[in-house]
Amino acid sequence: MQKESGTTSDGGADAFAADLLRGHTDTIVLGVLRREDRYGFEIYKAIRDATGGDYEIKEATLYAAYRRLVKDGLVEAYWGDESQGGRRKYYRITDAGRAVYRRNVDAWVVTRRTIDSLLDLKGS
Amino acid sequence: MQKESGTTSDGGADAFAADLLRGHTDTIVLGVLRREDRYGFEIYKAIRDATGGDYEIKEATLYAAYRRLVKDGLVEAYWGDESQGGRRKYYRITDAGRAVYRRNVDAWVVTRRTIDSLLDLKGS
DNA sequence: GTGTAGTAGTTCATCAGATACAGTACTGGT
DNA sequence: ACCAGTACTGTATCTGATGAACTACTACAC
């Protein structure tokens, strides 16, 4: 994508979308998987619905996150036997994944407080 | 299977630092400049102190942000006349900058709520 | 006088996450 | 048959954050 002479302050009206979630994707996925196993597209839809259209974490972003999480041993993948040709790859959170999830939630709380204080959003 | 990300056996413990602030840097800088003009290193110190060591936005990151903000017309830069060789480059937020700041704060509130709900953090 | 540390600013190469885009494959409705 | 939606994958590209190195001045010590 290009800037299109983006000096106009309006050019970036919707440009701040999902970059603000950057770095939190893995934690969000772990959060979804915390309760039960889900398959990839299901997680995508769950997040898409939960964000209510405000943000949308793109499929490619999520599948990259799955790959990362599997590589790091935080989730395990297995193919569901839909047997009608459906090929759903399910993900299960591991103990290591739960530990990282808890740690990342703590980190998120700190992050939230940090940004709030930097933006002076205590009670105003 | 394995958890260690492979790069460093122990480095993962606190490796989640400032990437979580990613995308918010510009807004944070605008937030600092909202009240009064500041020079680069001063902003750096202000943020470093405000984060209390939890995170630290690196100098290079901030100077890159200043460049970006100036390029986009959200802040203006001018040299302070310290006249003792001191070379402090001050930054002043523009009207466009204030507008973007307000918009980004709104976006942050949505982001915060979004992540909170995805992590199921209603009341913690 | 030299050394060292802190202040202040800048440039550059590199990394990693997010995304656009393209592709494969199956299913259900018209 | 066609098309939209489901479901998964791969790759190229963009951007922000960072490490590292650099210039330059001041202050304090030895």
Tab-separated table of C-alpha atoms (C1' of nucleotides) in Angstrom:
chain	number	residue	atom	x	y	z
A	1	MET	CA	0.000	0.000	0.000
A	2	GLN	CA	1.218	3.466	-0.697
A	3	LYS	CA	0.865	6.834	0.870
A	4	GLU	CA	-0.689	8.698	-2.006
A	5	SER	CA	0.841	12.026	-1.078
A	6	GLY	CA	-0.204	11.369	2.468
A	7	THR	CA	0.430	14.799	3.849
A	8	THR	CA	-3.259	15.259	4.414
A	9	SER	CA	-4.146	14.518	7.972
A	10	ASP	CA	-7.130	12.631	6.653
A	11	GLY	CA	-5.170	10.151	4.642
A	12	GLY	CA	-4.666	7.918	7.623
A	13	ALA	CA	-8.215	7.975	8.852
A	14	ASP	CA	-8.476	4.239	9.160
A	15	ALA	CA	-4.811	3.434	8.946
A	16	PHE	CA	-4.369	2.747	12.640
A	17	ALA	CA	-6.355	-0.437	12.621
A	18	ALA	CA	-4.713	-3.629	13.695
A	19	ASP	CA	-1.190	-2.386	14.195
A	20	LEU	CA	-2.334	-1.405	17.637
A	21	LEU	CA	-2.895	-5.042	18.471
A	22	ARG	CA	0.585	-5.863	17.277
A	23	GLY	CA	2.462	-8.032	19.675
A	24	HIS	CA	-0.724	-9.154	21.378
A	25	THR	CA	-1.876	-11.571	18.715
A	26	ASP	CA	-0.263	-14.631	20.249
A	27	THR	CA	-1.698	-13.842	23.641
A	28	ILE	CA	-5.143	-13.298	22.165
A	29	VAL	CA	-5.015	-16.667	20.419
A	30	LEU	CA	-3.860	-18.354	23.601
A	31	GLY	CA	-6.736	-16.650	25.369
A	32	VAL	CA	-9.227	-18.103	22.924
A	33	LEU	CA	-7.699	-21.549	23.268
A	34	ARG	CA	-7.596	-21.348	27.031
A	35	ARG	CA	-11.109	-22.805	27.358
A	36	GLU	CA	-11.286	-25.355	24.595
A	37	ASP	CA	-9.641	-26.549	21.435
A	38	ARG	CA	-10.538	-24.583	18.338
A	39	TYR	CA	-9.627	-24.800	14.696
A	40	GLY	CA	-7.937	-22.013	12.833
A	41	PHE	CA	-10.792	-20.452	10.978
A	42	GLU	CA	-12.966	-20.725	14.072
A	43	ILE	CA	-10.473	-18.676	16.044
A	44	TYR	CA	-10.425	-16.151	13.236
A	45	LYS	CA	-14.196	-15.843	13.296
A	46	ALA	CA	-14.276	-15.683	17.092
A	47	ILE	CA	-11.842	-12.766	17.099
A	48	ARG	CA	-13.557	-11.090	14.170
A	49	ASP	CA	-16.885	-11.265	15.972
A	50	ALA	CA	-15.419	-10.217	19.308
A	51	THR	CA	-13.849	-7.125	17.818
A	52	GLY	CA	-17.154	-6.193	16.283
A	53	GLY	CA	-15.606	-4.820	13.139
A	54	ASP	CA	-13.458	-2.283	14.957
A	55	TYR	CA	-10.380	-4.262	14.182
A	56	GLU	CA	-9.907	-7.389	12.225
A	57	ILE	CA	-6.901	-9.574	12.643
A	58	LYS	CA	-6.315	-10.871	9.156
A	59	GLU	CA	-6.242	-14.565	8.387
A	60	ALA	CA	-2.630	-14.450	7.278
A	61	THR	CA	-1.691	-12.832	10.570
A	62	LEU	CA	-3.413	-15.550	12.556
A	63	TYR	CA	-2.054	-18.460	10.579
A	64	ALA	CA	1.398	-16.975	11.043
A	65	ALA	CA	0.680	-16.798	14.762
A	66	TYR	CA	-0.437	-20.463	14.842
A	67	ARG	CA	2.782	-21.466	13.171
A	68	ARG	CA	4.765	-19.462	15.683
A	69	LEU	CA	2.895	-20.869	18.644
A	70	VAL	CA	3.330	-24.437	17.457
A	71	LYS	CA	6.996	-23.839	16.788
A	72	ASP	CA	7.420	-22.520	20.302
A	73	GLY	CA	5.493	-25.424	21.777
A	74	LEU	CA	2.763	-23.225	23.222
A	75	VAL	CA	0.018	-25.000	21.288
A	76	GLU	CA	-0.256	-28.366	19.577
A	77	ALA	CA	-2.033	-28.944	16.293
A	78	TYR	CA	-4.034	-31.948	15.172
A	79	TRP	CA	-6.340	-32.596	12.271
A	80	GLY	CA	-9.987	-33.100	13.085
A	81	ASP	CA	-11.501	-36.191	11.489
A	82	GLU	CA	-14.487	-34.527	9.907
A	83	SER	CA	-14.374	-37.339	7.352
A	84	GLN	CA	-16.571	-35.380	4.953
A	85	GLY	CA	-13.544	-33.860	3.356
A	86	GLY	CA	-13.517	-31.049	5.873
A	87	ARG	CA	-9.974	-30.343	6.865
A	88	ARG	CA	-9.961	-28.458	10.100
A	89	LYS	CA	-6.740	-28.135	11.964
A	90	TYR	CA	-7.415	-27.907	15.654
A	91	TYR	CA	-5.151	-26.296	18.183
A	92	ARG	CA	-4.720	-27.270	21.797
A	93	ILE	CA	-2.952	-25.103	24.330
A	94	THR	CA	-0.097	-26.766	26.188
A	95	ASP	CA	1.009	-26.298	29.771
A	96	ALA	CA	3.826	-24.118	28.509
A	97	GLY	CA	1.209	-22.163	26.573
A	98	ARG	CA	-0.875	-21.614	29.687
A	99	ALA	CA	2.170	-20.405	31.568
A	100	VAL	CA	3.069	-17.972	28.811
A	101	TYR	CA	-0.529	-16.865	28.598
A	102	ARG	CA	-0.619	-16.014	32.297
A	103	ARG	CA	2.661	-14.153	32.008
A	104	ASN	CA	1.475	-12.240	28.968
A	105	VAL	CA	-1.772	-11.270	30.637
A	106	ASP	CA	0.280	-9.808	33.460
A	107	ALA	CA	2.396	-8.009	30.892
A	108	TRP	CA	-0.738	-6.679	29.234
A	109	VAL	CA	-1.985	-5.269	32.531
A	110	VAL	CA	1.322	-3.466	32.949
A	111	THR	CA	1.206	-2.256	29.350
A	112	ARG	CA	-2.323	-1.006	29.777
A	113	ARG	CA	-1.422	0.881	32.918
A	114	THR	CA	1.711	2.270	31.288
A	115	ILE	CA	-0.060	3.635	28.243
A	116	ASP	CA	-2.932	4.918	30.336
A	117	SER	CA	-0.547	6.871	32.504
A	118	LEU	CA	1.434	8.163	29.538
A	119	LEU	CA	-1.757	9.359	27.924
A	120	ASP	CA	-3.010	10.677	31.246
A	121	LEU	CA	-6.093	8.534	31.244
A	122	LYS	CA	-6.399	8.022	34.954
A	123	GLY	CA	-9.916	9.160	35.489
A	124	SER	CA	-10.544	11.603	32.721
B	1	MET	CA	7.396	-30.707	22.539
B	2	GLN	CA	9.875	-27.977	23.253
B	3	LYS	CA	9.346	-24.539	24.521
B	4	GLU	CA	12.571	-22.625	24.270
B	5	SER	CA	12.330	-20.335	21.314
B	6	GLY	CA	15.789	-21.436	20.433
B	7	THR	CA	17.571	-18.113	20.320
B	8	THR	CA	18.466	-17.845	23.960
B	9	SER	CA	17.643	-20.411	26.561
B	10	ASP	CA	16.623	-17.866	29.129
B	11	GLY	CA	16.078	-14.631	27.275
B	12	GLY	CA	12.406	-15.254	26.693
B	13	ALA	CA	11.458	-14.403	30.229
B	14	ASP	CA	11.490	-10.650	29.789
B	15	ALA	CA	11.659	-10.437	26.053
B	16	PHE	CA	8.130	-9.070	25.709
B	17	ALA	CA	9.154	-5.571	26.621
B	18	ALA	CA	8.488	-2.705	24.315
B	19	ASP	CA	7.019	-4.514	21.368
B	20	LEU	CA	3.761	-4.319	23.247
B	21	LEU	CA	3.855	-0.558	22.934
B	22	ARG	CA	4.376	-0.848	19.214
B	23	GLY	CA	2.128	1.428	17.246
B	24	HIS	CA	1.475	3.613	20.271
B	25	THR	CA	4.763	5.468	20.276
B	26	ASP	CA	3.573	8.376	18.170
B	27	THR	CA	0.489	8.811	20.322
B	28	ILE	CA	2.565	8.701	23.485
B	29	VAL	CA	4.892	11.385	22.154
B	30	LEU	CA	1.937	13.532	21.139
B	31	GLY	CA	0.555	13.017	24.623
B	32	VAL	CA	3.751	14.329	26.180
B	33	LEU	CA	3.786	17.332	23.854
B	34	ARG	CA	0.123	18.072	24.433
B	35	ARG	CA	0.912	20.295	27.430
B	36	GLU	CA	4.107	22.037	26.454
B	37	ASP	CA	6.984	21.995	24.034
B	38	ARG	CA	9.744	19.570	24.881
B	39	TYR	CA	13.056	18.633	23.357
B	40	GLY	CA	13.875	15.136	22.217
B	41	PHE	CA	15.974	13.860	25.053
B	42	GLU	CA	13.566	15.389	27.546
B	43	ILE	CA	10.695	13.398	26.059
B	44	TYR	CA	12.838	10.305	26.244
B	45	LYS	CA	13.573	10.867	29.903
B	46	ALA	CA	9.947	11.686	30.661
B	47	ILE	CA	8.793	8.409	29.138
B	48	ARG	CA	11.621	6.460	30.725
B	49	ASP	CA	10.709	7.811	34.125
B	50	ALA	CA	6.988	7.355	33.597
B	51	THR	CA	7.398	3.722	32.669
B	52	GLY	CA	9.437	3.185	35.792
B	53	GLY	CA	11.761	0.692	34.182
B	54	ASP	CA	8.982	-1.667	33.098
B	55	TYR	CA	9.438	-0.643	29.538
B	56	GLU	CA	11.836	1.701	27.932
B	57	ILE	CA	11.246	3.212	24.570
B	58	LYS	CA	14.692	3.422	23.087
B	59	GLU	CA	16.196	6.665	21.859
B	60	ALA	CA	16.401	5.437	18.282
B	61	THR	CA	12.727	4.562	18.386
B	62	LEU	CA	11.789	7.991	19.621
B	63	TYR	CA	13.964	9.910	17.183
B	64	ALA	CA	12.409	7.871	14.415
B	65	ALA	CA	9.001	8.828	15.771
B	66	TYR	CA	9.926	12.524	15.835
B	67	ARG	CA	10.992	12.328	12.211
B	68	ARG	CA	7.733	10.623	11.318
B	69	LEU	CA	5.631	13.123	13.221
B	70	VAL	CA	7.388	16.087	11.625
B	71	LYS	CA	7.052	14.559	8.183
B	72	ASP	CA	3.324	14.097	8.753
B	73	GLY	CA	2.946	17.645	10.042
B	74	LEU	CA	1.786	16.541	13.484
B	75	VAL	CA	4.613	18.337	15.260
B	76	GLU	CA	6.982	21.133	14.345
B	77	ALA	CA	10.637	21.242	15.293
B	78	TYR	CA	12.791	24.214	16.198
B	79	TRP	CA	16.221	24.610	17.721
B	80	GLY	CA	16.380	26.099	21.168
B	81	ASP	CA	18.852	28.952	21.441
B	82	GLU	CA	20.776	27.643	24.418
B	83	SER	CA	23.729	29.543	22.952
B	84	GLN	CA	26.181	27.631	25.129
B	85	GLY	CA	26.633	25.061	22.427
B	86	GLY	CA	23.658	23.199	23.761
B	87	ARG	CA	21.753	21.850	20.813
B	88	ARG	CA	18.278	20.969	21.905
B	89	LYS	CA	15.688	20.415	19.258
B	90	TYR	CA	12.285	21.293	20.570
B	91	TYR	CA	9.029	19.935	19.301
B	92	ARG	CA	5.688	21.671	19.232
B	93	ILE	CA	2.428	19.866	18.567
B	94	THR	CA	0.344	21.265	15.725
B	95	ASP	CA	-3.407	21.489	15.417
B	96	ALA	CA	-3.322	18.486	13.138
B	97	GLY	CA	-1.272	16.747	15.806
B	98	ARG	CA	-3.864	17.490	18.449
B	99	ALA	CA	-6.616	16.146	16.236
B	100	VAL	CA	-4.681	12.952	15.572
B	101	TYR	CA	-3.893	12.672	19.258
B	102	ARG	CA	-7.561	12.837	20.198
B	103	ARG	CA	-8.423	10.296	17.550
B	104	ASN	CA	-5.647	7.975	18.660
B	105	VAL	CA	-6.691	8.201	22.276
B	106	ASP	CA	-10.150	7.113	21.218
B	107	ALA	CA	-8.564	4.300	19.240
B	108	TRP	CA	-6.563	3.303	22.290
B	109	VAL	CA	-9.689	3.094	24.409
B	110	VAL	CA	-11.231	0.798	21.809
B	111	THR	CA	-8.030	-1.232	21.632
B	112	ARG	CA	-7.905	-1.563	25.378
B	113	ARG	CA	-11.500	-2.706	25.557
B	114	THR	CA	-10.970	-5.091	22.661
B	115	ILE	CA	-7.953	-6.792	24.174
B	116	ASP	CA	-9.556	-6.844	27.607
B	117	SER	CA	-12.587	-8.620	26.230
B	118	LEU	CA	-10.503	-11.034	24.170
B	119	LEU	CA	-8.494	-11.887	27.261
B	120	ASP	CA	-11.620	-11.924	29.395
B	121	LEU	CA	-10.356	-9.234	31.701
B	122	LYS	CA	-13.596	-7.513	32.568
B	123	GLY	CA	-12.969	-6.788	36.200
B	124	SER	CA	-9.302	-7.336	36.884
C	1	DG	C1'	45.784	17.074	30.789
C	2	DT	C1'	43.300	12.945	30.393
C	3	DG	C1'	39.521	10.058	31.396
C	4	DT	C1'	34.876	9.048	32.072
C	5	DA	C1'	30.097	9.760	32.361
C	6	DG	C1'	25.995	12.091	31.167
C	7	DT	C1'	23.443	15.042	27.905
C	8	DA	C1'	21.795	15.540	23.102
C	9	DG	C1'	21.127	14.349	18.546
C	10	DT	C1'	21.619	11.321	14.223
C	11	DT	C1'	22.207	7.463	10.903
C	12	DC	C1'	21.998	2.778	9.396
C	13	DA	C1'	21.382	-2.212	9.119
C	14	DT	C1'	18.525	-5.675	10.699
C	15	DC	C1'	14.656	-8.168	12.753
C	16	DA	C1'	9.986	-9.548	13.328
C	17	DG	C1'	5.052	-8.999	13.040
C	18	DA	C1'	1.140	-7.673	10.086
C	19	DT	C1'	-0.765	-7.629	5.696
C	20	DA	C1'	-1.742	-7.999	0.627
C	21	DC	C1'	-2.055	-11.206	-2.562
C	22	DA	C1'	-2.333	-15.500	-4.607
C	23	DG	C1'	-3.387	-20.184	-4.562
C	24	DT	C1'	-5.561	-24.901	-3.290
C	25	DA	C1'	-9.618	-27.538	-1.988
C	26	DC	C1'	-14.091	-28.665	-0.481
C	27	DT	C1'	-19.347	-27.449	0.425
C	28	DG	C1'	-23.922	-25.610	-0.244
C	29	DG	C1'	-27.231	-22.845	-2.537
C	30	DT	C1'	-29.197	-21.105	-6.978
D	1	DA	C1'	-22.288	-24.897	-13.801
D	2	DC	C1'	-21.441	-21.050	-11.016
D	3	DC	C1'	-20.479	-18.551	-6.978
D	4	DA	C1'	-20.000	-17.543	-2.224
D	5	DG	C1'	-18.283	-19.105	1.875
D	6	DT	C1'	-15.355	-22.221	4.572
D	7	DA	C1'	-10.589	-23.629	5.534
D	8	DC	C1'	-5.748	-23.728	5.085
D	9	DT	C1'	-1.118	-22.354	3.123
D	10	DG	C1'	2.850	-19.713	1.149
D	11	DT	C1'	5.363	-15.628	-0.129
D	12	DA	C1'	6.685	-10.913	-0.860
D	13	DT	C1'	6.527	-6.501	1.109
D	14	DC	C1'	5.987	-2.751	4.381
D	15	DT	C1'	6.820	-0.617	8.753
D	16	DG	C1'	8.150	0.215	13.474
D	17	DA	C1'	11.475	-1.033	17.045
D	18	DT	C1'	16.074	-1.757	18.095
D	19	DG	C1'	21.223	-2.380	18.468
D	20	DA	C1'	25.152	-0.227	17.406
D	21	DA	C1'	27.895	3.198	16.152
D	22	DC	C1'	28.903	8.018	15.608
D	23	DT	C1'	29.478	13.310	16.593
D	24	DA	C1'	29.744	16.929	20.036
D	25	DC	C1'	29.539	19.339	24.183
D	26	DT	C1'	29.719	19.689	29.540
D	27	DA	C1'	31.020	18.411	34.126
D	28	DC	C1'	33.454	16.064	37.424
D	29	DA	C1'	37.276	13.514	38.911
D	30	DC	C1'	42.209	11.916	39.026
